[in-house]
């Protein structure tokens, strides 16, 4: 059965530190899609990245980077030089190609950046 | 850029009352979704509409009904609200499912059932 595990319930770091949020997934499909969303204290859900299972290249977008490793079924998210505005709950999610409309969500990691 | 718009943003109901959450998107997306979010949990899919004229159950459909009114609008109805339906509800849309792209979310509707 498909599953997404975000083992870190809450992480607290001081501003400017680097921080990595872990995401481990389970799926039997060979074609699937992985997502990260950010939910700031205001409550909206902000899309960060979507990756398909055939693209294992790491992605960098400014201070954000993602490390996709099929060998360990992980899709980890790193924020470099964290800022207070990065404080939010971050969700990892999985969609299997065979379930085009179902997105399996992790429980989320609450990230607190202290000034 | 309105994107996905949900109304109302806040609602308090008494047990047994009914209400409808409205959702509209202006991105010409085919697929629309209703999720609920409870504290400490990820989102759970209530219902979705793959395209205009179709609706399907998600993980937690009991106690809810939906209507895809047209391509733009997708409403969620609680016929007889229960305290267990206290939650934050999100509407979302996508071009066509998840193979083609991501979900775009509304700002959420916070519902409290007393």
Short mmCIF file of C-alpha atoms in Angstrom, two decimals:
data_model
loop_
_atom_site.label_atom_id
_atom_site.label_comp_id
_atom_site.label_asym_id
_atom_site.label_seq_id
_atom_site.Cartn_x
_atom_site.Cartn_y
_atom_site.Cartn_z
CA UNK A 1 0.00 0.00 0.00
CA UNK A 2 1.14 3.52 -0.67
CA UNK A 3 2.34 5.59 2.25
CA UNK A 4 4.29 8.75 2.99
CA UNK A 5 6.23 9.13 6.22
CA UNK A 6 7.57 12.38 7.56
CA UNK A 7 9.21 11.22 10.74
CA UNK A 8 10.15 14.67 11.97
CA UNK A 9 7.09 16.13 13.64
CA UNK A 10 8.77 19.42 14.50
CA UNK A 11 12.17 20.96 13.83
CA UNK A 12 13.50 24.13 15.38
CA UNK A 13 16.63 25.88 14.15
CA UNK A 14 18.21 29.28 14.42
CA UNK A 15 18.03 31.56 11.43
CA UNK A 16 20.75 31.04 8.82
CA UNK A 17 21.20 27.38 9.68
CA UNK A 18 20.65 24.75 7.02
CA UNK A 19 17.83 22.30 7.65
CA UNK A 20 16.70 19.09 5.96
CA UNK A 21 13.17 17.74 6.07
CA UNK A 22 12.88 14.03 5.48
CA UNK A 23 10.28 12.27 3.39
CA UNK A 24 10.13 8.50 2.88
CA UNK A 25 7.50 6.94 0.65
CA UNK A 26 6.18 3.49 -0.16
CA UNK A 27 4.67 2.49 -3.46
CA UNK A 28 4.47 -0.54 -5.72
CA UNK A 29 4.06 1.53 -8.87
CA UNK A 30 7.05 2.22 -11.07
CA UNK A 31 5.49 5.48 -12.22
CA UNK A 32 4.61 7.95 -9.54
CA UNK A 33 4.85 11.61 -8.64
CA UNK A 34 6.18 13.28 -5.52
CA UNK A 35 5.24 16.69 -4.24
CA UNK A 36 6.19 19.16 -1.56
CA UNK A 37 3.80 21.80 -0.24
CA UNK A 38 4.33 24.58 2.27
CA UNK A 39 1.64 25.71 4.70
CA UNK A 40 2.63 28.96 6.43
CA UNK A 41 0.85 30.13 9.60
CA UNK A 42 -1.70 31.95 7.45
CA UNK A 43 -2.99 28.53 6.42
CA UNK A 44 -2.84 28.43 2.64
CA UNK A 45 -1.11 25.58 0.82
CA UNK A 46 1.72 26.62 -1.45
CA UNK A 47 3.10 24.29 -4.09
CA UNK A 48 6.89 23.91 -4.04
CA UNK A 49 7.84 21.07 -6.35
CA UNK A 50 6.58 18.09 -8.31
CA UNK A 51 8.85 15.24 -9.38
CA UNK A 52 8.14 12.15 -11.43
CA UNK A 53 9.73 8.81 -10.67
CA UNK A 54 11.85 8.80 -13.80
CA UNK A 55 13.63 12.00 -13.00
CA UNK A 56 16.16 11.48 -10.23
CA UNK A 57 18.09 14.65 -10.79
CA UNK A 58 18.36 16.85 -7.76
CA UNK A 59 16.56 20.14 -7.99
CA UNK A 60 17.69 23.51 -6.72
CA UNK A 61 15.56 26.61 -6.54
CA UNK A 62 17.23 29.47 -4.73
CA UNK A 63 17.74 28.41 -1.12
CA UNK A 64 15.62 25.29 -1.62
CA UNK A 65 16.90 21.97 -2.85
CA UNK A 66 15.46 18.50 -3.16
CA UNK A 67 17.26 15.17 -3.10
CA UNK A 68 15.31 12.34 -4.74
CA UNK A 69 16.75 8.84 -4.17
CA UNK A 70 14.76 5.91 -5.49
CA UNK A 71 17.16 3.44 -3.85
CA UNK A 72 16.04 4.59 -0.42
CA UNK A 73 12.54 5.76 -1.44
CA UNK A 74 13.26 9.22 -0.14
CA UNK A 75 12.57 12.71 -1.36
CA UNK A 76 14.21 15.05 1.12
CA UNK A 77 13.96 18.81 1.18
CA UNK A 78 16.77 21.11 2.29
CA UNK A 79 16.58 24.80 3.07
CA UNK A 80 19.93 26.54 3.01
CA UNK A 81 20.51 29.61 5.16
CA UNK A 82 17.05 29.43 6.66
CA UNK A 83 15.00 32.56 7.28
CA UNK A 84 12.16 33.33 9.67
CA UNK A 85 9.78 33.43 6.69
CA UNK A 86 10.51 29.75 6.11
CA UNK A 87 8.61 28.91 9.29
CA UNK A 88 5.72 26.72 8.20
CA UNK A 89 4.42 23.20 8.06
CA UNK A 90 5.85 21.31 5.11
CA UNK A 91 4.02 18.40 3.54
CA UNK A 92 5.38 15.68 1.31
CA UNK A 93 2.87 13.81 -0.86
CA UNK A 94 2.75 10.92 -3.33
CA UNK A 95 0.55 10.21 -6.32
CA UNK A 96 0.71 6.91 -8.14
CA UNK A 97 0.12 6.84 -11.87
CA UNK A 98 -2.59 4.25 -11.34
CA UNK A 99 -4.52 6.65 -9.07
CA UNK A 100 -4.53 9.83 -11.05
CA UNK A 101 -6.70 11.76 -8.60
CA UNK A 102 -5.48 10.48 -5.25
CA UNK A 103 -2.69 12.26 -3.42
CA UNK A 104 -1.30 10.50 -0.35
CA UNK A 105 -0.06 13.03 2.18
CA UNK A 106 2.50 12.78 4.92
CA UNK A 107 1.57 14.16 8.32
CA UNK A 108 3.77 17.19 7.82
CA UNK A 109 6.84 18.64 9.53
CA UNK A 110 6.49 21.86 11.45
CA UNK A 111 9.57 24.00 10.90
CA UNK A 112 10.32 26.80 13.33
CA UNK A 113 13.02 29.27 12.44
CA UNK A 114 14.14 31.34 15.40
CA UNK A 115 15.60 34.80 14.80
CA UNK B 1 -5.26 36.20 -10.34
CA UNK B 2 -8.08 34.71 -8.27
CA UNK B 3 -7.11 31.06 -8.78
CA UNK B 4 -9.29 28.96 -6.46
CA UNK B 5 -11.85 30.80 -4.37
CA UNK B 6 -13.72 29.25 -1.45
CA UNK B 7 -16.63 30.62 0.53
CA UNK B 8 -17.28 31.03 3.37
CA UNK B 9 -13.91 31.27 5.09
CA UNK B 10 -15.38 30.69 8.55
CA UNK B 11 -18.59 29.02 9.67
CA UNK B 12 -20.01 27.85 12.97
CA UNK B 13 -22.83 25.32 12.90
CA UNK B 14 -24.89 23.49 15.44
CA UNK B 15 -25.12 19.72 15.29
CA UNK B 16 -27.71 18.70 12.72
CA UNK B 17 -27.60 21.90 10.68
CA UNK B 18 -26.75 21.81 7.01
CA UNK B 19 -24.49 23.99 4.93
CA UNK B 20 -22.75 24.19 1.59
CA UNK B 21 -19.17 25.18 0.93
CA UNK B 22 -18.69 26.82 -2.43
CA UNK B 23 -15.60 26.60 -4.60
CA UNK B 24 -14.80 28.20 -7.93
CA UNK B 25 -11.67 28.19 -10.07
CA UNK B 26 -10.81 30.44 -12.97
CA UNK B 27 -7.87 28.48 -14.41
CA UNK B 28 -9.94 26.39 -16.82
CA UNK B 29 -8.97 23.24 -14.93
CA UNK B 30 -10.83 20.02 -15.53
CA UNK B 31 -10.34 18.37 -12.13
CA UNK B 32 -11.50 19.63 -8.75
CA UNK B 33 -11.19 18.26 -5.23
CA UNK B 34 -12.38 18.69 -1.67
CA UNK B 35 -10.03 17.89 1.19
CA UNK B 36 -10.28 18.18 4.93
CA UNK B 37 -7.38 18.90 7.25
CA UNK B 38 -7.44 17.97 10.91
CA UNK B 39 -4.79 18.96 13.49
CA UNK B 40 -1.56 17.02 13.20
CA UNK B 41 -2.63 15.25 10.04
CA UNK B 42 -2.10 15.57 6.38
CA UNK B 43 -4.98 16.30 4.08
CA UNK B 44 -7.62 13.69 3.40
CA UNK B 45 -9.60 13.56 0.20
CA UNK B 46 -13.36 13.76 0.62
CA UNK B 47 -14.56 13.82 -2.99
CA UNK B 48 -13.16 14.73 -6.34
CA UNK B 49 -14.42 15.53 -9.77
CA UNK B 50 -12.16 14.32 -12.56
CA UNK B 51 -14.02 16.45 -15.11
CA UNK B 52 -17.29 18.28 -15.51
CA UNK B 53 -20.19 15.90 -15.03
CA UNK B 54 -18.35 13.35 -12.87
CA UNK B 55 -17.77 12.99 -9.16
CA UNK B 56 -16.11 10.23 -7.13
CA UNK B 57 -15.57 9.37 -3.51
CA UNK B 58 -12.24 9.87 -1.84
CA UNK B 59 -10.96 8.51 1.46
CA UNK B 60 -13.55 10.06 3.79
CA UNK B 61 -16.83 10.70 1.93
CA UNK B 62 -19.30 9.77 4.66
CA UNK B 63 -21.50 12.65 5.73
CA UNK B 64 -20.79 14.75 2.63
CA UNK B 65 -22.24 15.30 -0.80
CA UNK B 66 -20.81 17.20 -3.74
CA UNK B 67 -22.03 18.85 -6.90
CA UNK B 68 -19.96 19.77 -9.92
CA UNK B 69 -22.15 22.60 -11.06
CA UNK B 70 -20.11 23.42 -14.15
CA UNK B 71 -16.47 23.41 -15.14
CA UNK B 72 -15.66 26.26 -12.73
CA UNK B 73 -17.64 25.31 -9.63
CA UNK B 74 -17.57 22.41 -7.22
CA UNK B 75 -19.60 22.55 -4.01
CA UNK B 76 -19.46 20.45 -0.84
CA UNK B 77 -22.59 19.94 1.24
CA UNK B 78 -22.97 18.77 4.80
CA UNK B 79 -26.56 17.60 5.18
CA UNK B 80 -26.54 17.08 8.95
CA UNK B 81 -23.38 18.41 10.52
CA UNK B 82 -21.67 16.50 13.31
CA UNK B 83 -18.89 17.61 15.68
CA UNK B 84 -16.56 15.14 13.93
CA UNK B 85 -16.83 17.34 10.85
CA UNK B 86 -15.14 20.23 12.60
CA UNK B 87 -12.14 20.80 10.37
CA UNK B 88 -10.50 23.04 7.83
CA UNK B 89 -11.75 22.33 4.34
CA UNK B 90 -9.72 22.97 1.23
CA UNK B 91 -10.86 23.03 -2.32
CA UNK B 92 -8.29 22.37 -5.03
CA UNK B 93 -8.07 22.07 -8.77
CA UNK B 94 -5.69 20.64 -11.35
CA UNK B 95 -5.45 20.59 -15.12
CA UNK B 96 -6.42 16.90 -15.33
CA UNK B 97 -5.59 14.75 -12.36
CA UNK B 98 -2.07 14.59 -11.00
CA UNK B 99 -0.19 13.09 -13.95
CA UNK B 100 -0.19 16.45 -15.68
CA UNK B 101 0.62 18.77 -12.79
CA UNK B 102 0.06 19.91 -9.29
CA UNK B 103 -2.93 20.87 -7.21
CA UNK B 104 -3.82 24.51 -6.75
CA UNK B 105 -5.54 25.20 -3.45
CA UNK B 106 -8.04 27.68 -2.14
CA UNK B 107 -7.39 29.49 1.12
CA UNK B 108 -9.43 27.08 3.18
CA UNK B 109 -12.72 27.20 5.07
CA UNK B 110 -12.69 26.72 8.82
CA UNK B 111 -15.82 24.93 10.00
CA UNK B 112 -16.77 24.42 13.63
CA UNK B 113 -19.68 22.18 14.57
CA UNK B 114 -20.95 22.61 18.11
#
